[in-house]
PDB file of C-alpha atoms in Angstrom:
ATOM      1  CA  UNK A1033       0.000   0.000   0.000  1.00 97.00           C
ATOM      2  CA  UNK A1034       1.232   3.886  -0.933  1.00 98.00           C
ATOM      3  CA  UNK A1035       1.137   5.458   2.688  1.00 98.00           C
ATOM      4  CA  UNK A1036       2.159   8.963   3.457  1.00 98.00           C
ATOM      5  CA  UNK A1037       3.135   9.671   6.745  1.00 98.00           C
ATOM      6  CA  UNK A1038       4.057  13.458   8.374  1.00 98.00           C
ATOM      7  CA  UNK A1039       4.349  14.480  11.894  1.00 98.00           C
ATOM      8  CA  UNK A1040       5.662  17.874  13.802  1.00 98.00           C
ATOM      9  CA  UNK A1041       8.551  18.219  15.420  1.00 97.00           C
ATOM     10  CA  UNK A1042       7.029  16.371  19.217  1.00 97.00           C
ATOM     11  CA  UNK A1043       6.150  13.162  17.093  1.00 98.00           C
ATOM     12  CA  UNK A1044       9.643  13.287  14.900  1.00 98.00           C
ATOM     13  CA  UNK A1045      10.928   9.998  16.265  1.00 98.00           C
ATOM     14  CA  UNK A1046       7.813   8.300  16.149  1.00 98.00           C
ATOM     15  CA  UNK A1047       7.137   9.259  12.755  1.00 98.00           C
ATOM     16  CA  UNK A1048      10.656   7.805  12.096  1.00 98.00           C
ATOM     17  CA  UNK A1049      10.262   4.292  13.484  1.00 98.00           C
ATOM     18  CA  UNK A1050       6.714   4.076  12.343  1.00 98.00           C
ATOM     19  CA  UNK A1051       8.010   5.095   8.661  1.00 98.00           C
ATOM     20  CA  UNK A1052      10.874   2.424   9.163  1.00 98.00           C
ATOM     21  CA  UNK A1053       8.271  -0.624  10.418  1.00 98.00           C
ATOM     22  CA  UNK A1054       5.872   0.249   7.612  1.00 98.00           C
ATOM     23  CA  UNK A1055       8.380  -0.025   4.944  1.00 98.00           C
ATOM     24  CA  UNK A1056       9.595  -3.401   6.717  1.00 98.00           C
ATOM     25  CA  UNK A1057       6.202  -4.288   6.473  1.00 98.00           C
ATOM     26  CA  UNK A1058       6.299  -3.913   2.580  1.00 98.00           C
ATOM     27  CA  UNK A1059       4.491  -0.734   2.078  1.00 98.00           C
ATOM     28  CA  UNK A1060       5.451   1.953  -0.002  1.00 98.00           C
ATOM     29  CA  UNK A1061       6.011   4.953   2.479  1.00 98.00           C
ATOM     30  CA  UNK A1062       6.548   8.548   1.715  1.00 98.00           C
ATOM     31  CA  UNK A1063       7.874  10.623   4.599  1.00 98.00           C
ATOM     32  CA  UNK A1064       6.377  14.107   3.704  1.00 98.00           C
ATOM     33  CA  UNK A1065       8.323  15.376   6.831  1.00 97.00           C
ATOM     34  CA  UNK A1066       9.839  17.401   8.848  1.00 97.00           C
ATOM     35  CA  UNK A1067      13.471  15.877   8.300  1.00 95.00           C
ATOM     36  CA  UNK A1068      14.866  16.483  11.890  1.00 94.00           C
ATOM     37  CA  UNK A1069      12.998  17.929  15.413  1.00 93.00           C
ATOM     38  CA  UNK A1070      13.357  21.143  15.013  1.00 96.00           C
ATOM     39  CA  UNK A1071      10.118  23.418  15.928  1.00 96.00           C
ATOM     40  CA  UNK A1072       7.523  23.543  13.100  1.00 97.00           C
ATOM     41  CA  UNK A1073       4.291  24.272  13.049  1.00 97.00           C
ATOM     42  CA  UNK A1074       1.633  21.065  12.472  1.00 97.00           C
ATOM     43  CA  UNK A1075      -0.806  22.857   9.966  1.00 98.00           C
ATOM     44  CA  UNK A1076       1.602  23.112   7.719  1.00 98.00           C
ATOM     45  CA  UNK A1077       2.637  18.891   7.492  1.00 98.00           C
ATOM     46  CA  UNK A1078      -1.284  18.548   8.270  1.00 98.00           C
ATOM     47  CA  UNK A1079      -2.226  19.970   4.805  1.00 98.00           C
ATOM     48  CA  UNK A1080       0.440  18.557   3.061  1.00 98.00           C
ATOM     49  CA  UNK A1081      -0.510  15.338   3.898  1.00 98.00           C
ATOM     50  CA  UNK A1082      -4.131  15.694   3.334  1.00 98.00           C
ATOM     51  CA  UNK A1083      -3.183  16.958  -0.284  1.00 98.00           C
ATOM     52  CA  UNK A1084      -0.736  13.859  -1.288  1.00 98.00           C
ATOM     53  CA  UNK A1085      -3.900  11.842   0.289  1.00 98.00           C
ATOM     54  CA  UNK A1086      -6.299  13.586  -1.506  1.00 98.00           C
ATOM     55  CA  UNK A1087      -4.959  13.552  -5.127  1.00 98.00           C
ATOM     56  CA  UNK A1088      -4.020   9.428  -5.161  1.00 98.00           C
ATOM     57  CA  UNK A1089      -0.105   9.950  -4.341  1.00 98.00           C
ATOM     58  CA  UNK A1090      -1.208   7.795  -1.375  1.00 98.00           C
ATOM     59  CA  UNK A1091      -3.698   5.798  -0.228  1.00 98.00           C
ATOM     60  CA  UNK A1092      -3.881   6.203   2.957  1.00 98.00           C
ATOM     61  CA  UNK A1093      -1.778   8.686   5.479  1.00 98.00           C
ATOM     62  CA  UNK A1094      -0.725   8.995   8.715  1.00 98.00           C
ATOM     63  CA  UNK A1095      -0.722  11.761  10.964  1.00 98.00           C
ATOM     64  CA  UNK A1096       1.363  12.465  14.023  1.00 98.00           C
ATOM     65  CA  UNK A1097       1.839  15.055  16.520  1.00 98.00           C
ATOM     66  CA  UNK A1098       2.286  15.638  20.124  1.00 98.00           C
ATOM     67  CA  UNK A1099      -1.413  14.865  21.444  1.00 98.00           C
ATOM     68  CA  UNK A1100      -2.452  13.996  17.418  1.00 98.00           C
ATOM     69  CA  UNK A1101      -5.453  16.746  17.880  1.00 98.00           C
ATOM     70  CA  UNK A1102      -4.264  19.639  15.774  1.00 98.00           C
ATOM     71  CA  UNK A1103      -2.828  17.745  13.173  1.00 98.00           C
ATOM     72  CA  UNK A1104      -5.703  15.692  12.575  1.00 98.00           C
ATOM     73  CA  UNK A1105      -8.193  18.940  12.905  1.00 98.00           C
ATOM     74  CA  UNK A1106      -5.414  20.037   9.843  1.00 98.00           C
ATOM     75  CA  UNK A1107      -6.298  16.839   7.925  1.00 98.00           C
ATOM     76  CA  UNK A1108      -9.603  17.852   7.975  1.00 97.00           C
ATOM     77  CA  UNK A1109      -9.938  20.881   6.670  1.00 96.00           C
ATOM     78  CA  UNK A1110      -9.383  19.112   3.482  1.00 96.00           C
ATOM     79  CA  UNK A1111     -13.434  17.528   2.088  1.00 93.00           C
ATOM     80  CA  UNK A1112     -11.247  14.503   0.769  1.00 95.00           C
ATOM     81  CA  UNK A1113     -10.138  13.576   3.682  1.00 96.00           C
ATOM     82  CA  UNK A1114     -11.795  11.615   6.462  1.00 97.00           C
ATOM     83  CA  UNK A1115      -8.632  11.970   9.382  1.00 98.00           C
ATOM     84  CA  UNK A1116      -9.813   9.978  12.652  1.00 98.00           C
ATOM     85  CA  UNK A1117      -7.535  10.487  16.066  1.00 98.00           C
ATOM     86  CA  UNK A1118      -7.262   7.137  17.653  1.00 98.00           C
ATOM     87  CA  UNK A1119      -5.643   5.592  20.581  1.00 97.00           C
ATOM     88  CA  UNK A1120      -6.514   1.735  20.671  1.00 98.00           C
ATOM     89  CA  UNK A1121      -7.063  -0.547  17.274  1.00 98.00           C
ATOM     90  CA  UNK A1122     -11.003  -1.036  17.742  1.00 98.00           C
ATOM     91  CA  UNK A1123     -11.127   2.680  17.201  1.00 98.00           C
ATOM     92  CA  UNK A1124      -8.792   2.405  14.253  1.00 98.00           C
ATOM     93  CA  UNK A1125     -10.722  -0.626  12.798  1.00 98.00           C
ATOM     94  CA  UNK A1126     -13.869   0.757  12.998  1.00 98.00           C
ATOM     95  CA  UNK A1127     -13.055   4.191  11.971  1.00 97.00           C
ATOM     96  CA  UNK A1128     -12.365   2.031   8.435  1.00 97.00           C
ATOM     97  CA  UNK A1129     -15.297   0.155   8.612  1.00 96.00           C
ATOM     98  CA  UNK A1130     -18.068   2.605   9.397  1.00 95.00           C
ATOM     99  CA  UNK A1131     -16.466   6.178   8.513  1.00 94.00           C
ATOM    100  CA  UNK A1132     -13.813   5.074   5.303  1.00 96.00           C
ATOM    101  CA  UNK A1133     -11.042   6.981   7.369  1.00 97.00           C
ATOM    102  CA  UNK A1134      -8.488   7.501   4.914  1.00 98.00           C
ATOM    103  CA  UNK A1135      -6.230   8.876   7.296  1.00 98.00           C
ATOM    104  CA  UNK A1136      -5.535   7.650  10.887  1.00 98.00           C
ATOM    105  CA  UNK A1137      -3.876  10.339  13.425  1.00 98.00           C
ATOM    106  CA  UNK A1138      -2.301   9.401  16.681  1.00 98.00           C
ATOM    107  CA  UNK A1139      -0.496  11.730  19.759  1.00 98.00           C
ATOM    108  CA  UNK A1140       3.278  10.989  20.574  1.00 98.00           C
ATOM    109  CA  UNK A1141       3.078  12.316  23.793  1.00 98.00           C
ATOM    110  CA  UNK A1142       0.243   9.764  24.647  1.00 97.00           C
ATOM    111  CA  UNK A1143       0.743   6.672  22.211  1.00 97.00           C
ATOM    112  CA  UNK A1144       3.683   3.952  22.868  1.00 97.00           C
ATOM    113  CA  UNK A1145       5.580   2.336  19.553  1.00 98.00           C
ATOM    114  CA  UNK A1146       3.361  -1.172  20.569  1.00 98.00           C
ATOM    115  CA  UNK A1147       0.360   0.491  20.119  1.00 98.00           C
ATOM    116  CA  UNK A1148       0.636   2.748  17.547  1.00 98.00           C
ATOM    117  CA  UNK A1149       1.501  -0.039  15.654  1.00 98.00           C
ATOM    118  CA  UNK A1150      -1.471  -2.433  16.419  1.00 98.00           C
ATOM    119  CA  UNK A1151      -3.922   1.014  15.829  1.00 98.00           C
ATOM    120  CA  UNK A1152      -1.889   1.137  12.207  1.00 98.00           C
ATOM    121  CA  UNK A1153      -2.392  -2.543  11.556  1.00 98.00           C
ATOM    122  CA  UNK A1154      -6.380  -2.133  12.479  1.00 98.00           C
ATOM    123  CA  UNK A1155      -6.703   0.760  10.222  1.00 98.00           C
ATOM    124  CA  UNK A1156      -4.465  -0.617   7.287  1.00 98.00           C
ATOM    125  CA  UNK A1157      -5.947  -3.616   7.282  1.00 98.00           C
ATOM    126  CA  UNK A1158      -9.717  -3.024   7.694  1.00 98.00           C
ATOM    127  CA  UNK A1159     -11.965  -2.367   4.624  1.00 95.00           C
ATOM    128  CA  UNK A1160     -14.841   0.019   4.534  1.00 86.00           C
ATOM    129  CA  UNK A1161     -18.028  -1.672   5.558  1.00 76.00           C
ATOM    130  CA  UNK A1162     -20.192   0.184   2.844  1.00 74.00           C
ATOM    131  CA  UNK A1163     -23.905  -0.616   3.146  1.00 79.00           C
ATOM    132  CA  UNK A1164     -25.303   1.759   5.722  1.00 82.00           C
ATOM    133  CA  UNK A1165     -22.181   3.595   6.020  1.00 85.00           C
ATOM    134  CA  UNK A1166     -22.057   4.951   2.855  1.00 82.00           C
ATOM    135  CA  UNK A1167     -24.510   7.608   2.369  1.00 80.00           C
ATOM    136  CA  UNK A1168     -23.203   8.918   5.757  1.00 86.00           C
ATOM    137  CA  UNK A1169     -19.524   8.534   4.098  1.00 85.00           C
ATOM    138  CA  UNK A1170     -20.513  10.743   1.239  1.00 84.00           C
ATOM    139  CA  UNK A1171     -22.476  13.331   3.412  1.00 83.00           C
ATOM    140  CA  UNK A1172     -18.968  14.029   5.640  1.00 84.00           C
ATOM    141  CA  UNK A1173     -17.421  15.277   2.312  1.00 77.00           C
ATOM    142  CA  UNK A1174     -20.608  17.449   1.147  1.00 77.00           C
ATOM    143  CA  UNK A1175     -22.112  18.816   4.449  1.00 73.00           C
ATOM    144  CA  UNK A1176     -25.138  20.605   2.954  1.00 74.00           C
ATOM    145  CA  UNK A1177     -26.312  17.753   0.979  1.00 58.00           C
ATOM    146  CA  UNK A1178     -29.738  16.870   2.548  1.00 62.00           C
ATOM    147  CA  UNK A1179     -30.579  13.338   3.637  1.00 54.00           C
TER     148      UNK A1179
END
C-alpha cells in the first residue's frame, strides 16, 4: 500500500520508526516530513498530507503530533479527507469500517511504539463496511447535501 506519513517536530521519532516498520512491512512509504525535530508548526505537514492523500499519491496517510489533535483537525480541513484520532485498534478498525477513514492520526506524547503499531495494523488492514455507512460517508465530504 502507498502510505504517506508526516508528523511535527514532538512526534519526529515516532514518525521515524513508524516510517521504518511500515516499509519493513512492505508498504510503499513517503515521509512528507519534517526531516529532523526542530520546531515547526503542524498545519503546515497537516495539509500537506491531506493533499498527497487527496490527489491518489497515497492511499492512505498517517498523521502524528504531540497529542495527534491539531494535526488531525489540519487533515480535515481538506473535504477529501476523512482523518480519525485514535488511541486503541477497535477505534482504528472501525473508523475504516463505518467512517472510510483515509487517514488515521495518533499523539506521541500519549501513544507507545506497541500500540501505535497495532492502531496502524487495524486501520491498514480493515476495509470500509459500505452498506449503511455509505450515504453517511458521502455526506462528511458534502455537508449541505440533505438526507
Amino acid at each position: 500500500m502507498r502510505i504517506a506519513i508526516a508528523s511535527d517536530h514532538a512526534a519526529f521519532e515516532l514518525k521515524a520508526l513508524l516510517r521504518d516498520w511500515l516499509i519493513d512491512e512492505g508498504h510503499e512509504v513517503a515521509d512528507l516530513g519534517p526531516d529532523r525535530d526542530d520546531r515547526v508548526d503542524y498545519p503546515d505537514f497537516g495539509y500537506l498530507l491531506a493533499d498527497v492523500v487527496a490527489d491518489g499519491t497515497a492511499e492512505r496517510g498517517i498523521a502524528l503530533c504531540g497529542s495527534g489533535i491539531g494535526i488531525s483537525i489540519a487533515v480535515n480541513r481538506n473535504p477529501a479527507l476523512r482523518c480519525a484520532l485514535v488511541s486503541e485498534p477497535l477505534s482504528a478498525a472501525l473508523a475504516r469500517e463505518h467512517n472510510d477513514a483515509n487517514c488515521l492520526a495518533l499523539g506521541a506524547r500519549l501513544t507507545g511504539i506497541d500500540m501505535a503499531k497495532a492502531c496502524i495494523t487495524a486501520f491498514l488492514e480493515t476495509e470500509f463496511g459500505g452498506g449503511r455507512h455509505a450515504g453517511r460517508v458521502e455526506k462528511l465530504s458534502h455537508p449541505t447535501q440533505e438526507s
